[in-house]
Every structure is written in structure tokens, then in C-alpha cells.
Coordinates of C-alpha atoms and ligand atoms in Angstrom, one line a residue:
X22 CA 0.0 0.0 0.0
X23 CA 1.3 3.4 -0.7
X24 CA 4.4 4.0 -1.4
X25 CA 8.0 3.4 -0.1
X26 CA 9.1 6.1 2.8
X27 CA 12.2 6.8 0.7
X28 CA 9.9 7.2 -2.4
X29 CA 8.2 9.9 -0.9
X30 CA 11.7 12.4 -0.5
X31 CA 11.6 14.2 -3.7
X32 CA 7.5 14.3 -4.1
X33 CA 6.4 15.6 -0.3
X34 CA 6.2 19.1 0.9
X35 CA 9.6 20.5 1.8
X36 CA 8.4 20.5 5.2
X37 CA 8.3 16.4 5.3
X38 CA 12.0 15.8 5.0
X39 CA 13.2 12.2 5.3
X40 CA 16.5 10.9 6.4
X41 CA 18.3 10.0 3.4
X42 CA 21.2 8.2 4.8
X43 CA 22.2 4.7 3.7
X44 CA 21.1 1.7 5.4
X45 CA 23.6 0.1 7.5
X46 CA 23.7 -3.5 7.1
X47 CA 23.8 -5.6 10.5
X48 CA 26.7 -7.6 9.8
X49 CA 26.8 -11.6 10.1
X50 CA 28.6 -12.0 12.8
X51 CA 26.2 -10.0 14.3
X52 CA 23.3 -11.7 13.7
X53 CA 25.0 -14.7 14.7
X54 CA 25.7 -13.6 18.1
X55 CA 21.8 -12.5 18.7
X56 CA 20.9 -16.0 17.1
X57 CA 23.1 -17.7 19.6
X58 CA 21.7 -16.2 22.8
X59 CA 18.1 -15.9 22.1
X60 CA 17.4 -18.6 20.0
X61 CA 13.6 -18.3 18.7
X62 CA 13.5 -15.2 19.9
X63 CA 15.9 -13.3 17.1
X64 CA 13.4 -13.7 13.8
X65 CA 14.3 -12.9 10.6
X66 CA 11.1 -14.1 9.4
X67 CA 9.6 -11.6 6.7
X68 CA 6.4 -11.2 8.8
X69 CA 8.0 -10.7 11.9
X70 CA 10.3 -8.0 10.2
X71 CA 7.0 -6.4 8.7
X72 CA 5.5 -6.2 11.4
X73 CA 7.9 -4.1 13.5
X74 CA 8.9 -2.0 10.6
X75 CA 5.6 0.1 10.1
X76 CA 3.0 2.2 12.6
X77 CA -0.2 3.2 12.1
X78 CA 1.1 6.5 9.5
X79 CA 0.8 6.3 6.1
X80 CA 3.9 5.6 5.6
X81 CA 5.3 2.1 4.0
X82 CA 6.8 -0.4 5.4
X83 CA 10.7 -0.1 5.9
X84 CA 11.4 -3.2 7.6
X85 CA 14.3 -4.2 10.4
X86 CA 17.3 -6.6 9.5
X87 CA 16.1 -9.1 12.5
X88 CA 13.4 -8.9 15.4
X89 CA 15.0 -9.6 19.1
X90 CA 12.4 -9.8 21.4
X91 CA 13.7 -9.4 24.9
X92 CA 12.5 -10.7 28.3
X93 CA 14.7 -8.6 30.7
X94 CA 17.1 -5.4 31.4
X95 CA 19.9 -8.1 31.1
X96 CA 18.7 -9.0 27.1
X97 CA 18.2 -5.0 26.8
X98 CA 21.5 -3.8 27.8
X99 CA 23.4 -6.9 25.8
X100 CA 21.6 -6.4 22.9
X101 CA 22.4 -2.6 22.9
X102 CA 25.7 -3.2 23.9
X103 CA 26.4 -5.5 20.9
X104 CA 25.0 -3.0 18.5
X105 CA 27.0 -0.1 20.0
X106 CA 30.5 -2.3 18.9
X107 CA 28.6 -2.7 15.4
X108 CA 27.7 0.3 14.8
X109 CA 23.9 -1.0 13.9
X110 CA 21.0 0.9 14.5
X111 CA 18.5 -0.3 17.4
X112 CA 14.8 0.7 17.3
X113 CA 12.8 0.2 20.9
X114 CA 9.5 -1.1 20.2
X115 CA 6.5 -1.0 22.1
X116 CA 3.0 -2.0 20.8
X117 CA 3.6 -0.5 17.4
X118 CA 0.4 2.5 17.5
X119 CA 2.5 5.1 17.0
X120 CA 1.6 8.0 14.1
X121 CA 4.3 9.4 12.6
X122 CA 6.4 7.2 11.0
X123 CA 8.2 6.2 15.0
X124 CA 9.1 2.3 14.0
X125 CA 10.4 2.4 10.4
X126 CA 13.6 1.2 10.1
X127 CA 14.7 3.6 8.0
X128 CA 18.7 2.8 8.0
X129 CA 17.9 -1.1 8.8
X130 CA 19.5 -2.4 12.2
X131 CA 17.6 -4.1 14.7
X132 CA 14.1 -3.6 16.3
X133 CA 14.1 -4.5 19.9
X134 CA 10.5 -5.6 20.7
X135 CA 10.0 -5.0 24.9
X136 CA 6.1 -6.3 24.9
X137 CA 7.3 -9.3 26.5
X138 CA 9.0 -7.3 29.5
X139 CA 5.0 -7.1 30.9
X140 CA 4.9 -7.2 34.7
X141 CA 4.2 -4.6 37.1
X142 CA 7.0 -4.4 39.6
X143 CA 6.3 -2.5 42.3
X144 CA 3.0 -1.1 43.9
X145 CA 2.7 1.2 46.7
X146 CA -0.5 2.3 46.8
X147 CA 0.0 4.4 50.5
X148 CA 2.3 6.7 48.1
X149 CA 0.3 6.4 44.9
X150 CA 3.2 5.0 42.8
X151 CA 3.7 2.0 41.0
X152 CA 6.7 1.1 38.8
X153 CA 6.7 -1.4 35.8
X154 CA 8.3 -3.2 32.8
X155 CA 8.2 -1.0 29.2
X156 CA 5.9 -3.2 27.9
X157 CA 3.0 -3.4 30.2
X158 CA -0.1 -2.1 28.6
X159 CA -2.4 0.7 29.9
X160 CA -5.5 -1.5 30.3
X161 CA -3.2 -3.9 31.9
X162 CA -2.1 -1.5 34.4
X163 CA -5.5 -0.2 35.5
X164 CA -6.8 -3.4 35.8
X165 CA -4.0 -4.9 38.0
X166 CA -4.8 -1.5 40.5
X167 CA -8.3 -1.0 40.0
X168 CA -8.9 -3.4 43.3
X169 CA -6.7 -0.9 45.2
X170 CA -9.1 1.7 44.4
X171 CA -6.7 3.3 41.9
X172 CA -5.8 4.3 37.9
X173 CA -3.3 5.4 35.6
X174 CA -5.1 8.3 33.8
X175 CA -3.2 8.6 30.5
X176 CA -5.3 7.2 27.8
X177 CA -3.9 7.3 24.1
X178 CA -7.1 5.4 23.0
X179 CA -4.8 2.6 21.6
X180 CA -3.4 0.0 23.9
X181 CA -0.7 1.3 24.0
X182 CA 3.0 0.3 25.5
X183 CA 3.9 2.2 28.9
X184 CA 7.4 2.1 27.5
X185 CA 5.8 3.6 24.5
X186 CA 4.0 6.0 25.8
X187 CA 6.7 7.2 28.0
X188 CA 8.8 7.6 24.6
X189 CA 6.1 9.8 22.7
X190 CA 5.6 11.8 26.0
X191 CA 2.0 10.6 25.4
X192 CA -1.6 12.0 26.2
X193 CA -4.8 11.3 25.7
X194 CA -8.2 12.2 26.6
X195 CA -8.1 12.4 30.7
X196 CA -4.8 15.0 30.0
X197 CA -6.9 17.9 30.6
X198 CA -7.3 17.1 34.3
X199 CA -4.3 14.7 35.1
X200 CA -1.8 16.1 32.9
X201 CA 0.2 13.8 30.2
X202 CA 3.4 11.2 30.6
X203 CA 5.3 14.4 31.4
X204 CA 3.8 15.1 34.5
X205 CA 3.1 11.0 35.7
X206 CA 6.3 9.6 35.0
X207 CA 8.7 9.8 38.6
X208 CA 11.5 7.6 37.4
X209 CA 13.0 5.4 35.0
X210 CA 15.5 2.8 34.1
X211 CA 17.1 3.4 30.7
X212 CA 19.9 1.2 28.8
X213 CA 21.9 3.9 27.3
X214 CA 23.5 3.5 23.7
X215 CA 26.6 2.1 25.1
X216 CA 24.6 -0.5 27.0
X217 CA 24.9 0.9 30.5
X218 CA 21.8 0.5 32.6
X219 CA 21.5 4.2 34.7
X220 CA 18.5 4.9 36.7
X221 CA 16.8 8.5 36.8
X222 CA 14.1 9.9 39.8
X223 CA 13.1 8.5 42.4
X224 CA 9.2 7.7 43.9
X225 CA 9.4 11.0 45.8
X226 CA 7.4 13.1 44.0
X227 CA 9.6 15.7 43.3
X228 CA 13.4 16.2 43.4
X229 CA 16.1 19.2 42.5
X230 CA 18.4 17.0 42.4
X231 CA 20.4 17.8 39.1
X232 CA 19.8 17.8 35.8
X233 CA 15.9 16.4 35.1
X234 CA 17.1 13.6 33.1
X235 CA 13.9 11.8 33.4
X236 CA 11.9 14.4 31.5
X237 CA 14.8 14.2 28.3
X238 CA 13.7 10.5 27.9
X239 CA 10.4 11.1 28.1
X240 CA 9.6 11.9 24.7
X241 CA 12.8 11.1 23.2
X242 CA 11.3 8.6 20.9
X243 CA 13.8 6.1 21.6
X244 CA 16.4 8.1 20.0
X245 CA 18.6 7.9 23.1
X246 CA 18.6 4.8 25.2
X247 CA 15.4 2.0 25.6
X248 CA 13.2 2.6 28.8
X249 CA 13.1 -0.5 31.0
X250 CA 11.0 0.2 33.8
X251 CA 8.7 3.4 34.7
X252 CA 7.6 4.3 38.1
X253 CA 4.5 6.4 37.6
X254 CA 1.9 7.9 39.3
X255 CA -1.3 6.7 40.2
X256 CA -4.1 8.3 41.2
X257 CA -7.7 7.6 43.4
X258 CA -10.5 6.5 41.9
X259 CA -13.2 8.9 41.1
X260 CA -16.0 8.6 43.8
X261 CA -18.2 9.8 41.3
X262 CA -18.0 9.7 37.7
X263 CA -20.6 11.1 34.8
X264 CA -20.3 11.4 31.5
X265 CA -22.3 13.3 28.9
X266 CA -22.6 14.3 25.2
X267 CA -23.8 17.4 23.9
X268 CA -24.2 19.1 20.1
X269 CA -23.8 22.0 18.2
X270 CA -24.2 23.6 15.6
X271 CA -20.9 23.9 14.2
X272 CA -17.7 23.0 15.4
X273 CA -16.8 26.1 16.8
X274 CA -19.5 26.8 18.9
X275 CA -18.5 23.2 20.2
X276 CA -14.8 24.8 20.6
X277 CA -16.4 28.0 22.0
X278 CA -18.1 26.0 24.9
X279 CA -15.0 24.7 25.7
X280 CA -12.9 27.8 25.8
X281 CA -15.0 29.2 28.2
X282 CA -15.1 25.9 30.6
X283 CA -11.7 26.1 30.7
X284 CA -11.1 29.6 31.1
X285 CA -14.3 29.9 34.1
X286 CA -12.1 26.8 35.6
X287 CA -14.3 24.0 35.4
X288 CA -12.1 20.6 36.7
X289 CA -13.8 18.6 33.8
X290 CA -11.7 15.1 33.5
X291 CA -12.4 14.7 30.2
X292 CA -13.5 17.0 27.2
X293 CA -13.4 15.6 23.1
X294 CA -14.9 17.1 20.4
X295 CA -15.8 14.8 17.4
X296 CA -16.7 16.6 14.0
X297 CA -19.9 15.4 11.9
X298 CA -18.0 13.3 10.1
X299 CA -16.3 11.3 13.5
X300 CA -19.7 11.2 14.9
X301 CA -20.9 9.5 11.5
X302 CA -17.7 7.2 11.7
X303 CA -18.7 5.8 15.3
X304 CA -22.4 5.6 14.3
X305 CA -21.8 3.4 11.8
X306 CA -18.7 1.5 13.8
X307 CA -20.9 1.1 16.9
X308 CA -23.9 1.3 16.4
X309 CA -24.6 4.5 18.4
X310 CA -27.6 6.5 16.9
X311 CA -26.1 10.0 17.9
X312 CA -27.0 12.9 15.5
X313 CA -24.4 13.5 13.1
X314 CA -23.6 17.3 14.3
X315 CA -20.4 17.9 15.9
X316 CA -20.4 16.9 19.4
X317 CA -18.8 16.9 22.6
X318 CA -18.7 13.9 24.7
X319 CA -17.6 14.8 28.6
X320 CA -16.7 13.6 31.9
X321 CA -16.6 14.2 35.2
X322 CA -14.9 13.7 38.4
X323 CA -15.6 14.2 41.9
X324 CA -17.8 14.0 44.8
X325 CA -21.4 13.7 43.3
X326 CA -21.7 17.3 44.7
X327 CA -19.2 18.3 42.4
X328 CA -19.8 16.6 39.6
X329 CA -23.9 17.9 39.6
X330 CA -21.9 21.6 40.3
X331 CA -20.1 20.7 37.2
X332 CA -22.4 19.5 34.9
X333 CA -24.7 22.3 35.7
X334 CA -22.0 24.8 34.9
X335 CA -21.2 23.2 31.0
X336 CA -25.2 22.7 30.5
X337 CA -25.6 26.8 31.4
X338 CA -22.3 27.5 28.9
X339 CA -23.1 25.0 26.2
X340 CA -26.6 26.8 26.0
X341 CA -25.2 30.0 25.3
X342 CA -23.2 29.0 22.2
X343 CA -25.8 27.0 20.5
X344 CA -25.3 23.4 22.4
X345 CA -28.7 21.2 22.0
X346 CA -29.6 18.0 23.4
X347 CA -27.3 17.6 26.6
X348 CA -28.2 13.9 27.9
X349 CA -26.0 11.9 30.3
X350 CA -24.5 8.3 30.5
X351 CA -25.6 7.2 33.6
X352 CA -24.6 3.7 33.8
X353 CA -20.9 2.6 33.7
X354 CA -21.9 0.3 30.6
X355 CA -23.4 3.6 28.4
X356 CA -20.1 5.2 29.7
X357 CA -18.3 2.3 28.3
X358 CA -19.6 2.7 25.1
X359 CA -19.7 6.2 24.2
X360 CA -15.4 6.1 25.5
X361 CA -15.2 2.7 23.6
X362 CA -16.7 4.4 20.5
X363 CA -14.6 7.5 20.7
X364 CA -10.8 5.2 21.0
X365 CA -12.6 3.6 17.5
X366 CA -12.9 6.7 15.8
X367 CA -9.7 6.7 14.0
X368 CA -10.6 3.1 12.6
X369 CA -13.5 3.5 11.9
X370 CA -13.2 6.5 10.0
X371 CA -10.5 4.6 7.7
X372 CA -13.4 2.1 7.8
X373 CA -15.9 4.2 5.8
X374 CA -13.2 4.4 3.2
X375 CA -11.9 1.1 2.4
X376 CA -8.0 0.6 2.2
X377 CA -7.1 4.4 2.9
X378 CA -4.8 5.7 5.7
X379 CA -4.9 8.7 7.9
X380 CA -2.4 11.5 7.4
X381 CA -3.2 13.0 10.7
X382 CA -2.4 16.7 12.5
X383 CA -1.6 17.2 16.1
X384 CA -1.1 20.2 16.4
X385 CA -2.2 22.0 20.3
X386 CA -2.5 25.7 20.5
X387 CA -3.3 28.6 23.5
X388 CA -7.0 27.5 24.0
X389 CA -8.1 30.8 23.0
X390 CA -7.1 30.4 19.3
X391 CA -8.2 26.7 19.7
X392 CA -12.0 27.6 17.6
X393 CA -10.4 29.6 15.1
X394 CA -7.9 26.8 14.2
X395 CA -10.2 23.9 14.2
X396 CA -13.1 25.8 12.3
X397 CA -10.4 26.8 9.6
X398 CA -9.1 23.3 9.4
X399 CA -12.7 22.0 8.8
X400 CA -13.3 24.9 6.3
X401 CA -10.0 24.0 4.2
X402 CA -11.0 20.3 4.4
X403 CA -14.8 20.9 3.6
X404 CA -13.1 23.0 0.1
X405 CA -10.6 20.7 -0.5
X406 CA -13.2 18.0 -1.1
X407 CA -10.9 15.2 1.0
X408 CA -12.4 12.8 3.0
X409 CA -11.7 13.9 6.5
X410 CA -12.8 13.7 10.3
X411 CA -11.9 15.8 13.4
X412 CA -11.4 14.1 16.9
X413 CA -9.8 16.6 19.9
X414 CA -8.6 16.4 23.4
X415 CA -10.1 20.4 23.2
X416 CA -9.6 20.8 27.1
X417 CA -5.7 20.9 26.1
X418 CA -5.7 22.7 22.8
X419 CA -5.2 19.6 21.2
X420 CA -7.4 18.5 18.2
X421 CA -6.5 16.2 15.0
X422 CA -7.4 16.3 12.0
X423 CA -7.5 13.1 9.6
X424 CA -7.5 12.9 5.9
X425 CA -8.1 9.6 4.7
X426 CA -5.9 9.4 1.7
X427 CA -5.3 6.3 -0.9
X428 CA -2.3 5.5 0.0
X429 CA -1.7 5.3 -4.2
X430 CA -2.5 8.4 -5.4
X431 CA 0.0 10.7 -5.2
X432 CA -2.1 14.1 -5.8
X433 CA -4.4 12.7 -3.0
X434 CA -1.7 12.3 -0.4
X435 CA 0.0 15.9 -1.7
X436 CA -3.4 17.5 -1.3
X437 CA -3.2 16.4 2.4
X438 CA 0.0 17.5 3.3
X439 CA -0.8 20.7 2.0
X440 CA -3.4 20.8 4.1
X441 CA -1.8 19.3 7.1
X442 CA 1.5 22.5 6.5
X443 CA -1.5 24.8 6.2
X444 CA -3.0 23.2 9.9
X445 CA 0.6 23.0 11.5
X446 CA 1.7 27.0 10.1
X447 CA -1.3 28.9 11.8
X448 CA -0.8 26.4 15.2
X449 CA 2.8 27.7 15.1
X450 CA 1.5 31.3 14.3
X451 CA -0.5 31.6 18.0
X452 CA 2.6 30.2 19.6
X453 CA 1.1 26.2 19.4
X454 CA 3.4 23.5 18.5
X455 CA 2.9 21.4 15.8
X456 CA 3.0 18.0 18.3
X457 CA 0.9 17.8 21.1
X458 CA 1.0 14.1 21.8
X459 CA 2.3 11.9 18.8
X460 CA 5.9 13.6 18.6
X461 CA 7.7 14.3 15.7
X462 CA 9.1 10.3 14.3
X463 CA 9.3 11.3 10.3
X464 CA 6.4 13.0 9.2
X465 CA 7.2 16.5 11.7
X466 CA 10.6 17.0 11.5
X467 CA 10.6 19.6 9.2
X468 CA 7.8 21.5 11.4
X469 CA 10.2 20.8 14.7
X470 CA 13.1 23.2 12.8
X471 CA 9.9 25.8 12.6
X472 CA 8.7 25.8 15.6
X473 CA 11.9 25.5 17.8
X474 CA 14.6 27.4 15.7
X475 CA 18.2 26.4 14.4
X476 CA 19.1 27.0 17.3
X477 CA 17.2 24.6 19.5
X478 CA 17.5 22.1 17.5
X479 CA 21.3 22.0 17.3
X480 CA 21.3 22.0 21.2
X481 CA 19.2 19.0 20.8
X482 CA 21.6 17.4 18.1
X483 CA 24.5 18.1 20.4
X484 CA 22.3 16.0 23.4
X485 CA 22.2 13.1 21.1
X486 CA 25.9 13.2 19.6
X487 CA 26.7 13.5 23.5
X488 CA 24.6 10.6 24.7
X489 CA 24.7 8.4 21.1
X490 CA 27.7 9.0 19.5
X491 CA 27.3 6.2 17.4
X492 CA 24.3 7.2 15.9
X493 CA 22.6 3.9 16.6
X494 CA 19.4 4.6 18.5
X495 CA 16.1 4.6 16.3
X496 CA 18.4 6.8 13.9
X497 CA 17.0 9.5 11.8
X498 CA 14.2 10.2 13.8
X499 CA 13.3 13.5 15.7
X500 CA 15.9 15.9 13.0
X501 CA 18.3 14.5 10.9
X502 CA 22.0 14.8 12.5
Ligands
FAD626 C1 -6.3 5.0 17.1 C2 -5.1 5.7 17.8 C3 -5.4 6.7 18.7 C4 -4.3 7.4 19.3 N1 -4.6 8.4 20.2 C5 -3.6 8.9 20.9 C6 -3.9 9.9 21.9 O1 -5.0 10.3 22.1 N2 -2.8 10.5 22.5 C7 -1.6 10.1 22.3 O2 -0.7 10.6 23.0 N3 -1.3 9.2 21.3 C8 -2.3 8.6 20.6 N4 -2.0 7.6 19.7 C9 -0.6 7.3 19.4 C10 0.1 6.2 20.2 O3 -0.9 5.3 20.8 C11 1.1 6.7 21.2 O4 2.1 7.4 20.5 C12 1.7 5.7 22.1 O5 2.3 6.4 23.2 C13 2.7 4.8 21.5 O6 2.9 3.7 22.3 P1 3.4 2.3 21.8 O7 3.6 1.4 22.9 O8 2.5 1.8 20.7 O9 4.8 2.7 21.1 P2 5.5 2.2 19.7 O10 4.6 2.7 18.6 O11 5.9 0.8 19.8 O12 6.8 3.2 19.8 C14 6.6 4.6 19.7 C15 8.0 5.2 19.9 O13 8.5 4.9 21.2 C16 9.8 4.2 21.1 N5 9.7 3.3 22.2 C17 8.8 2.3 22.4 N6 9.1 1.6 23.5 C18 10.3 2.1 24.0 C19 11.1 1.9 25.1 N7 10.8 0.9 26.0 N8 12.2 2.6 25.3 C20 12.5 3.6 24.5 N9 11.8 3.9 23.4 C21 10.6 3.2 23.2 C22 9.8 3.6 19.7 O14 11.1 3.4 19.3 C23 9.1 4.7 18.9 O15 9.9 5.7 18.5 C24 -3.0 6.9 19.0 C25 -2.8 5.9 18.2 C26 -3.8 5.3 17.5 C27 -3.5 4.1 16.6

């Protein structure tokens, strides 16, 4: 499907550049060595390579050399370590949902798959913390804490890797009130590119205590060591939670509403606008019956005094700009399956086209511009005549934008990232950023040069050269060196 990520160099806006170095070819006597010590668990198979090589962007596949699938820090730090004595690039992987191109092996080397390295730790529930292997998924976690009356709160809608999620500096929908992987990850243990295993943080829940080298791997998209435990935050469970939906006229008004909840100071947990087009996604998906007008689907948490305070206070604002319709989700099960509905949206929007793939914004902005971008976003889409749908964590700023492209016309895919440069220039205009959640992988690199300057982006080069000198972590990724 599509077309190769190399392809794409000399045919994508100048503000898509792609590493163009060579690939580097794991030599035999590598491969030999990882064959030796983990058996069945080094594949070569074409599948397996496949697999690992490709995210959910519409990129192609560029596949890894081999597959190593380790169990433990041990398997982490020799793998790296062998690598670092190659010269061979390494590229952590998670549960493969990333959007922007993260996994693609783009100079070849080895993808080291950490799913297996899936038990939680450590939990103290007296101190809220619990630490965990990379690959231990976020439905996972909350089950295995739910009995002590606790979550995790960061929900990127996929199943995603914690490991992952810690290397995209992830968010999700509950951001708005429990911030993102920035503000929940305490501590890690990271291999770094020589094979060293250091630990950063501690469970205390904050420290001065040198340079915050926890918060430069979070988000570092495995460009600079692999992640082999987390300790994170948890937090209580709600004693009350309510959800609701509520339409609008237009998606601004939606936008509007939320503006002002956020600037009155509503604590709402959760706040998502899904366009028309979303909304008619997840009807059809899931069977859900809701009219096909923008809409925002809420929650929120608190004592059930709080929550009725809440509510209240969005019904009263949501009036005044047009919103219709207001009706709750009383029972967890309706709750269930208006959030269930909302994590298919992406899919299910690809679903109404058959065999197109998303080339999808993420761009985050003040929350007062936040109406003017989304409504010109629509507006440019709604002209452009391209399939689209709109999905947003609004409370943050944060909304995306989808066009469902065929992956084999090249005008169609052009068309989009001319639309998605327009999206990203007037986020960057307000002072936004052009990532809010997925990080930068291929597809933003040019937009991180924009946004940041030369200058910052050189400091960041230097942080790598410093930490990687052998260029071998998820090369090419982030900037090119
Ligand atoms: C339908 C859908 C909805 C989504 N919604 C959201 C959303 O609302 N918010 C959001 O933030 N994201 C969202 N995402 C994107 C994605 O889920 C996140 O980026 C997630 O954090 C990726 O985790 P993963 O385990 O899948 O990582 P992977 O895709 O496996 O890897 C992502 C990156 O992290 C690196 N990495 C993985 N594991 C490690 C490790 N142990 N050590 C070092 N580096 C590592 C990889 O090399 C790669 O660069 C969505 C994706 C999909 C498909």
C-alpha cells in the first residue's frame, strides 16, 4: 500500500524531510551472536520483520534486519551493547500504535520488541506509585490497580505500550485534568546507547536533584537509550464519575463552549470534540444512533456534589453557544460505550473508506485560538473536497485532524499535506506547536526546525551526539544529524 518512505523524499512538501542516509547493514557476525543467545527469539522471518517496521502513519513499510524480542534489562543492555560495537541501528518497540512514522527502520539495524518485558514491579498504593516493565499495557495497568481503588489516567485510546507511551511523552483524553506522561512519569531505568543501565528519579514526588534527566527520555522517541521500567503515578479512583454528550451547531460553537469551561475553571476530566464526520464514523462503527452534528462527549470527576456543580456549569455554557440536546450516560456500561466508541474513531473512520490511511495533525494551541484553528481546518478540508474527520482532546488545545488518503494516489496524499503545513503554520502562528502528543518520528521533522529554531534544534543534536555518538538509536528520527 502506498508508497516506499524513501519514495516519498523528492514528491512531499519541503516541510516532510526524510532521512536519506544509507542503510547500514547488521553484519553476520552480528546476527550470529543474537541468534546464539536468544534462540527463537531473534526472527528474521519476513512477517515478523514487517511487522515491527511500520505504525499506524501512512507511511510504508521499511522493515528491520532481525526482530530480538527481549524478556529482561539483562537481554536489553546486551543487545544494545552489541549494536554499540557494530555500529547498527536499534529501534525500541512497544505496541507498534504510534503515528508518525516512530518504527520504520529507515537505515535497517535491529528492532528490539520490549512487549514481553510485561509485569508490574512495584506497587505502593500508601504513596500512589507503582513502577513497571516497558511493555506493560495501559488497560493492563488499570486493571491490575483498579482493586486498590486506583488508575493510571493517560489514555492514548490505543493499547498502548507504557514504555511507548513514556517515549512519545503521550496524552490522551483524561490530560486535561491529570496532565500527560510528562507530569506522571517519577523515574525510569534506561539502557543507554553504550549499554549501561543508569537509573533517573526516584518515587518522591519531586526532586532538585540535578539535571531532570527523566523528562529528556520522556519523549525522546527512543532516539537515546530504551526505557526499562517506569515508576508512575497513580491516582484515586473517582467517587463519582458522569459522562455526557452534547451538540452543536458547528464546530466552533462546540470549541467555543469549551474555551470558556476552561477559562471559568471548570475541573472537567475529560472534554473531546468529534466533527460530523467522527460522529458518523462511530455511528456506523458502533452502532450509536447519535445525531451526526459535531459533538462533545464529557466527563466528570468528583464527589457527586461536584460533579452535579459541574455539569450544571457546562449545560448553562453550552446553552449559550448554540449546544442542544445535553443527555448523560448514567450507567458505567453507556459510559463504556460512548469512550469505547470514541478510541474507534480513527478506525472507523478509515473504515468508511476502504483501504485508505490517515495523514493526521496534532497540532495544540493557547486554548483561546483553539476555535479559530479547528473551524479553519474544517473549512479548508470541507473545500478541498478530501475525506476527513476531526477528533480533539479540546480541554488541552489539542485536536487532530485526519484525511483519509489512498495510499496510491499521489495528488491525493500531496493534497493532504498541503493541508496538514497549512493546519501546523497557523498552530505555530499563535505560539502552538505542531506536536501535542504523537511527537515528531518522520512526518514532523521539518515542522520541529519551525517551531523551535536552528538553534534549539542543534542543542538537541549536540544532546544526542553526546549521549549516542554512534548514531545507533532509532536513527534519523526526531531531525536528521
Ligand atoms: C487509534 C489511535 C489513537 C491514538 N490516540 C492517541 C492519543 O489520544 N494520545 C496520544 O498521545 N497518542 C495517541 N496515539 C498514538 C500512540 O498510541 C502513542 O504514541 C503511544 O504512546 C505509542 O505507544 P506504543 O507502545 O504503541 O509505542 P510504539 O509505537 O511501539 O513506539 C513509539 C516510539 O517509542 C519508542 N519506544 C517504544 N518503547 C520504548 C522503550 N521501551 N524505550 C525507548 N523507546 C521506546 C519507539 O522506538 C518509537 O519511537 C493513538 C494511536 C492510535 C492508533
Amino acid at each position: 500500500m502506498g508508497r516506499p518512505a524513501a519514495a516519498l523524499v523528492d514528491t512531499v512538501a519541503p516541510c516532510h524531510p526524510l532521512p536519506q542516509a544509507a542503510p547500514r547493514p547488521v553484519p553476520a557476525g552480528m546476527l550470529q551472536d543474537l541468534r546464539e543467545r536468544f534462540g527463537k527469539r531473534c526472527s528474521t522471518a519476513a512477517a515478523v520483520r514487517e511487522q515491527h517496521g511500520r505504525d499506524e502513519s501512512p507511511f510504508d513499510v521499511a522493515p528491520p534486519e532481525a526482530v530480538v524480542f527481549c524478556e529482561s534489562t539483562d537481554d536489553v543492555a546486551w543487545v544494545v551493547a552489541l549494536a554499540a560495537r557494530h555500529g547498527t541501528p536499534v529501534i525500541p518497540y512497544g505496541a507498534g500504535s504510534s503515528l508518525e512514522g516512530h518504527l520504520l527502520a529507515v537505515q535497517g539495524g535491529v528492532s528490539l520488541d520490549v512487549s514481553r518485558m510485561n509485569r508490574i514491579l512495584d506497587v505502593h498504593p500508601e504513596d500512589l506509585t507503582v513502577t513497571v516493565q516497558p511493555g506493560v499495557l495501559r488497560n493492563q495497568l488499570n486493571r491490575e490497580v483498579k482493586d486498590l481503588g486506583l488508575f493510571f489516567p493517560i489514555d492514548p485510546g490505543a493499547d498502548a505500550s507504557i514504555g511507548g507511551m513514556a517515549a512519545t511523552r503521550a496524552s490522551g483524553t483524561n490530560a486535561v485534568r491529570y496532565g500527560t506522561m510528562r507530569e506522571n512519569v517519577l523515574a525510569l531505568e534506561v539502557v543507554t546507547a553504550s549499554g549501561d543501565v543508569i537509573r533517573t528519579g526516584t518515587r518522591a514526588r519531586k526532586s532538585s536533584a540535578g539535571y531532570d534527566l527523566t523528562r529528556l527520555f520522556v519523549g525522546s522517541e527512543g532516539t537515546l537509550g530504551v526505557i526499562t521500567a517506569v515508576t508512575l503515578k497513580l491516582h484515586p479512583l473517582p467517587e463519582s464519575v458522569a459522562a455526557a454528550i452534547c451538540f452543536f451547531p458547528d464546530v466552533g460553537a462546540a470549541v467555543r463552549t469549551t474555551i470558556q469551561l476552561i477559562q471559568v475553571g471548570v475541573p472537567i476530566a475529560r472534554c473531546e470534540l468529534l466533527d460530523d464526520n467522527a460522529v458518523r464514523a462511530v455511528n456506523h462503527h458502533d452502532k450509536l444512533g447519535l445525531r451526526e452534528q459535531p459533538m462533545l462527549l464529557m466527563e466528570f470527576h468528583g464527589s457527586p456534589g461536584s460533579v452535579q456543580e459541574q455539569a450544571a456549569t457546562v449545560q448553562e455554557i453550552a446553552r449559550e453557544h448554540g449546544g442542544a440536546d445535553f443527555a448523560w450516560a448514567t450507567t458505567p456500561e453507556e459510559r463504556t460505550r460512548l469512550w469505547t466508541a470514541r478510541h474507534h474513531a480513527f478506525f472507523s473512520a478509515l473504515q468508511m473508506r476502504p483501504g485508505s490511511r490517515g495523514v493526521t495533525t496534532d497540532t495544540c494551541v493557547p486554548i483561546s485560538r483553539l476555535a479559530e484553528m479547528v473551524t479553519a481546518a474544517k473549512d479548508e478540508a470541507v473545500a478541498a473536497g478530501l475525506p476527513h474527520f476531526i477528533v480533539g482532546h479540546v480541554g488541552d488545545g489539542n485536536f487532530h485532524i485526519a484525511y483519509m488518503i489512498d495510499p496510491d494516489d499521489p495528488a491525493e496524499r500531496e493534497r493532504a499535506e498541503t493541508l496538514n503545513d497549512g493546519v501546523v503554520r497557523r498552530a505555530l502562528q499563535v505560539q502552538g506547536t505542531c506536536s501535542g502528543e504523537h511527537g515528531i518520528g518522520l512526518h514532523k521533522m521539518g515542522f520541529l526546525v519551525e517551531e523551535t529554531g536552528d538553534g534549539a534544534v542543534e542543542l538537541m543534536r549536540q544532546i544526542k551526539r553526546s549521549l549516542d555518538p554512534g548514531n545507533i538509536m532509532n536513527p534519523g528520527k526526531i531531525f536528521v544529524l
